[in-house]
Amino acid sequence: MKLHAVCAGRAEKLPGKSYKTGIFKMPLTGRVLIDAEGIVGDAICNTKHHGGVDQAVYVEGLLTLNWWSETLGRPVNPGTFGENLVLTDLDNRDVHVGDRFVIGGVTLEATSARIPCATFSARMGDPHFARTYSAAARPGIYCRVISGGDVGEGDAVSFEAFEGERVSIAETMAAFGKRLDEKTRQRFLAAPIHCKLRRSLDLG
């Protein structure tokens, strides 16, 4: 597995909208620094729902982006979904909470699914795209930064599977806003899930 692209964006307005968003990501060249908050210099506009230590870096698999290109009948280039990193030979469906991606001195740990929103739909030019994205059950992967450093296109990426309870990233998207049965809730809590998801399950 290799790092296919590193993407970041600046605050921009969506057509017809009054607010700014950082969803417009473009591939970067050269070495890029990742710290505890993610890609240094990447715009995070809505900090209530985006960014933070448990969703510092947003990862998409190139196999998944290629699938979307075929499904939508148009290119889905790196950065289109607002992702920070695109990894070759990765299908999002194969990733579980706690799995790690190691890129040189950088270690990222999967925490939860990217949840599609109205801004994402507007970015894609389709008011129903959030529903389409959810139904596909191939969500992008939010990661926390275990150790930071610099990365660049072409870097080798090692995959380390979490050895504890297996909770797929797709499951965390399906569980969003829902009440889980006790067995499933305990399985989720036994994994290193996103802090917001953990709080919601603790309250459950």
Tab-separated table of C-alpha atoms in Angstrom:
chain	number	residue	atom	x	y	z
A	1	MET	CA	0.000	0.000	0.000
A	2	LYS	CA	1.236	3.505	-0.825
A	3	LEU	CA	0.189	7.073	-0.243
A	4	HIS	CA	-1.472	8.021	-3.526
A	5	ALA	CA	-2.255	11.634	-2.615
A	6	VAL	CA	-2.085	14.126	0.242
A	7	CYS	CA	-4.842	16.741	0.053
A	8	ALA	CA	-5.695	19.960	1.852
A	9	GLY	CA	-7.904	22.962	1.219
A	10	ARG	CA	-8.628	26.545	2.123
A	11	ALA	CA	-11.859	28.147	3.251
A	12	GLU	CA	-14.133	28.737	0.258
A	13	LYS	CA	-17.811	29.447	-0.316
A	14	LEU	CA	-20.034	26.907	-2.003
A	15	PRO	CA	-22.072	28.307	-4.916
A	16	GLY	CA	-25.314	29.752	-3.570
A	17	LYS	CA	-24.230	29.436	0.074
A	18	SER	CA	-23.246	32.166	2.522
A	19	TYR	CA	-20.912	30.101	4.673
A	20	LYS	CA	-17.378	28.925	3.982
A	21	THR	CA	-16.214	25.325	3.940
A	22	GLY	CA	-12.910	23.512	3.776
A	23	ILE	CA	-14.325	20.602	1.756
A	24	PHE	CA	-12.536	21.663	-1.443
A	25	LYS	CA	-9.295	19.699	-1.145
A	26	MET	CA	-6.507	19.561	-3.702
A	27	PRO	CA	-3.450	17.278	-3.880
A	28	LEU	CA	-0.268	18.777	-2.468
A	29	THR	CA	3.296	18.273	-3.667
A	30	GLY	CA	6.392	17.798	-1.552
A	31	ARG	CA	6.495	16.836	2.119
A	32	VAL	CA	3.454	17.712	4.235
A	33	LEU	CA	3.377	17.904	8.024
A	34	ILE	CA	0.788	16.047	10.080
A	35	ASP	CA	0.347	16.971	13.744
A	36	ALA	CA	-2.258	16.032	16.358
A	37	GLU	CA	-4.860	18.206	14.624
A	38	GLY	CA	-4.231	16.803	11.145
A	39	ILE	CA	-2.704	18.267	7.991
A	40	VAL	CA	-0.951	21.493	8.964
A	41	GLY	CA	-2.552	24.389	7.088
A	42	ASP	CA	-5.715	22.507	6.090
A	43	ALA	CA	-8.869	24.605	6.522
A	44	ILE	CA	-11.417	23.409	9.098
A	45	CYS	CA	-14.358	25.818	9.090
A	46	ASN	CA	-17.101	24.099	11.087
A	47	THR	CA	-15.222	22.896	14.151
A	48	LYS	CA	-18.425	21.631	15.781
A	49	HIS	CA	-18.677	18.801	13.251
A	50	HIS	CA	-15.240	18.671	11.629
A	51	GLY	CA	-11.695	18.349	12.857
A	52	GLY	CA	-10.606	17.578	16.385
A	53	VAL	CA	-8.212	14.939	17.626
A	54	ASP	CA	-10.478	11.948	16.878
A	55	GLN	CA	-11.144	13.010	13.298
A	56	ALA	CA	-7.893	14.778	12.581
A	57	VAL	CA	-7.209	13.018	9.284
A	58	TYR	CA	-9.792	11.802	6.764
A	59	VAL	CA	-8.690	8.793	4.685
A	60	GLU	CA	-10.173	7.334	1.502
A	61	GLY	CA	-9.050	4.180	-0.269
A	62	LEU	CA	-8.200	4.502	-3.958
A	63	LEU	CA	-10.141	1.303	-4.686
A	64	THR	CA	-13.204	2.952	-3.169
A	65	LEU	CA	-12.736	6.190	-5.111
A	66	ASN	CA	-12.366	4.147	-8.308
A	67	TRP	CA	-15.615	2.365	-7.456
A	68	TRP	CA	-17.324	5.731	-7.056
A	69	SER	CA	-15.927	6.896	-10.402
A	70	GLU	CA	-17.471	3.868	-12.102
A	71	THR	CA	-20.741	4.191	-10.188
A	72	LEU	CA	-21.166	7.916	-10.849
A	73	GLY	CA	-19.850	7.759	-14.407
A	74	ARG	CA	-17.389	10.589	-13.832
A	75	PRO	CA	-13.927	10.933	-12.299
A	76	VAL	CA	-13.714	11.138	-8.525
A	77	ASN	CA	-10.246	12.590	-8.183
A	78	PRO	CA	-8.248	12.799	-4.941
A	79	GLY	CA	-9.764	15.462	-2.697
A	80	THR	CA	-13.244	15.328	-4.263
A	81	PHE	CA	-14.850	13.983	-1.090
A	82	GLY	CA	-12.883	16.351	1.126
A	83	GLU	CA	-10.402	13.658	2.148
A	84	ASN	CA	-6.850	14.329	3.301
A	85	LEU	CA	-5.137	11.085	2.312
A	86	VAL	CA	-5.806	8.595	-0.482
A	87	LEU	CA	-4.222	5.162	-0.067
A	88	THR	CA	-3.639	2.702	-2.911
A	89	ASP	CA	-4.923	-0.874	-2.637
A	90	LEU	CA	-7.401	0.101	0.081
A	91	ASP	CA	-11.108	-0.702	0.082
A	92	ASN	CA	-12.859	1.290	2.817
A	93	ARG	CA	-15.047	-1.698	3.646
A	94	ASP	CA	-12.013	-3.589	4.969
A	95	VAL	CA	-11.175	-1.071	7.713
A	96	HIS	CA	-12.185	-1.427	11.360
A	97	VAL	CA	-11.978	0.878	14.358
A	98	GLY	CA	-8.500	0.696	15.863
A	99	ASP	CA	-6.786	-0.372	12.637
A	100	ARG	CA	-3.640	1.654	12.040
A	101	PHE	CA	-1.918	3.131	9.012
A	102	VAL	CA	1.817	3.679	9.452
A	103	ILE	CA	3.544	6.069	7.042
A	104	GLY	CA	7.179	6.476	8.041
A	105	GLY	CA	7.079	8.066	11.486
A	106	VAL	CA	3.353	8.866	11.217
A	107	THR	CA	0.805	6.521	12.775
A	108	LEU	CA	-2.929	7.025	12.239
A	109	GLU	CA	-5.657	5.078	14.038
A	110	ALA	CA	-9.154	4.626	12.575
A	111	THR	CA	-11.904	5.943	14.847
A	112	SER	CA	-15.158	6.236	12.896
A	113	ALA	CA	-16.887	6.803	9.582
A	114	ARG	CA	-17.194	10.080	7.761
A	115	ILE	CA	-20.891	11.022	8.039
A	116	PRO	CA	-22.199	12.743	4.876
A	117	CYS	CA	-23.947	16.080	5.255
A	118	ALA	CA	-25.703	18.797	3.249
A	119	THR	CA	-22.377	20.500	2.520
A	120	PHE	CA	-21.056	17.268	1.023
A	121	SER	CA	-24.172	16.962	-1.152
A	122	ALA	CA	-23.772	20.561	-2.315
A	123	ARG	CA	-20.109	19.913	-3.100
A	124	MET	CA	-21.150	16.971	-5.279
A	125	GLY	CA	-23.881	18.986	-6.984
A	126	ASP	CA	-26.565	16.516	-5.917
A	127	PRO	CA	-28.991	17.305	-3.051
A	128	HIS	CA	-29.494	13.569	-2.502
A	129	PHE	CA	-25.838	12.559	-2.491
A	130	ALA	CA	-25.609	12.180	1.294
A	131	ARG	CA	-28.267	9.483	1.058
A	132	THR	CA	-26.481	7.822	-1.865
A	133	TYR	CA	-23.175	7.861	0.032
A	134	SER	CA	-24.751	6.311	3.135
A	135	ALA	CA	-26.528	3.614	1.135
A	136	ALA	CA	-23.246	2.583	-0.524
A	137	ALA	CA	-21.863	1.571	2.915
A	138	ARG	CA	-18.281	2.423	1.889
A	139	PRO	CA	-17.661	5.429	4.146
A	140	GLY	CA	-14.433	7.343	4.401
A	141	ILE	CA	-12.342	6.817	7.503
A	142	TYR	CA	-11.645	9.336	10.246
A	143	CYS	CA	-8.382	8.813	12.107
A	144	ARG	CA	-6.680	10.132	15.199
A	145	VAL	CA	-2.950	10.867	15.028
A	146	ILE	CA	-0.958	8.575	17.305
A	147	SER	CA	2.343	10.051	16.136
A	148	GLY	CA	2.911	12.910	13.724
A	149	GLY	CA	5.537	13.747	11.161
A	150	ASP	CA	5.856	14.481	7.464
A	151	VAL	CA	4.409	12.499	4.580
A	152	GLY	CA	4.377	12.750	0.815
A	153	GLU	CA	2.919	11.159	-2.297
A	154	GLY	CA	4.440	7.732	-2.947
A	155	ASP	CA	5.332	6.951	0.662
A	156	ALA	CA	4.929	3.312	1.690
A	157	VAL	CA	2.001	2.618	4.023
A	158	SER	CA	1.832	-0.302	6.446
A	159	PHE	CA	-1.506	-1.581	7.713
A	160	GLU	CA	-1.824	-2.886	11.276
A	161	ALA	CA	-5.136	-4.566	12.152
A	162	PHE	CA	-6.593	-3.889	15.598
A	163	GLU	CA	-6.411	-7.024	17.726
A	164	GLY	CA	-9.405	-6.281	19.943
A	165	GLU	CA	-13.140	-6.133	19.210
A	166	ARG	CA	-13.772	-5.736	15.482
A	167	VAL	CA	-16.135	-2.889	14.671
A	168	SER	CA	-16.129	-1.985	10.996
A	169	ILE	CA	-16.048	1.633	9.945
A	170	ALA	CA	-19.228	0.990	7.959
A	171	GLU	CA	-20.934	-0.162	11.171
A	172	THR	CA	-20.154	3.136	12.871
A	173	MET	CA	-21.922	4.985	10.049
A	174	ALA	CA	-24.943	2.678	10.209
A	175	ALA	CA	-25.104	3.212	13.987
A	176	PHE	CA	-25.056	7.021	13.754
A	177	GLY	CA	-28.012	8.473	15.683
A	178	LYS	CA	-29.422	5.038	16.526
A	179	ARG	CA	-29.878	3.154	19.769
A	180	LEU	CA	-27.869	-0.067	19.792
A	181	ASP	CA	-28.734	-3.309	21.494
A	182	GLU	CA	-26.650	-3.921	24.607
A	183	LYS	CA	-24.369	-6.546	23.074
A	184	THR	CA	-23.509	-4.304	20.125
A	185	ARG	CA	-23.096	-1.278	22.389
A	186	GLN	CA	-20.574	-3.110	24.543
A	187	ARG	CA	-18.688	-4.286	21.453
A	188	PHE	CA	-18.440	-0.693	20.232
A	189	LEU	CA	-17.282	0.543	23.636
A	190	ALA	CA	-14.546	-2.117	23.729
A	191	ALA	CA	-12.989	-0.604	20.584
A	192	PRO	CA	-11.111	2.752	20.415
A	193	ILE	CA	-14.068	4.548	18.815
A	194	HIS	CA	-14.419	8.284	18.239
A	195	CYS	CA	-14.916	10.225	21.487
A	196	LYS	CA	-18.275	11.659	20.368
A	197	LEU	CA	-19.597	8.218	19.514
A	198	ARG	CA	-18.310	6.906	22.840
A	199	ARG	CA	-20.097	9.668	24.755
A	200	SER	CA	-23.359	8.969	22.945
A	201	LEU	CA	-23.090	5.257	23.734
A	202	ASP	CA	-22.189	5.911	27.373
A	203	LEU	CA	-25.375	7.964	27.655
A	204	GLY	CA	-27.287	5.125	26.011
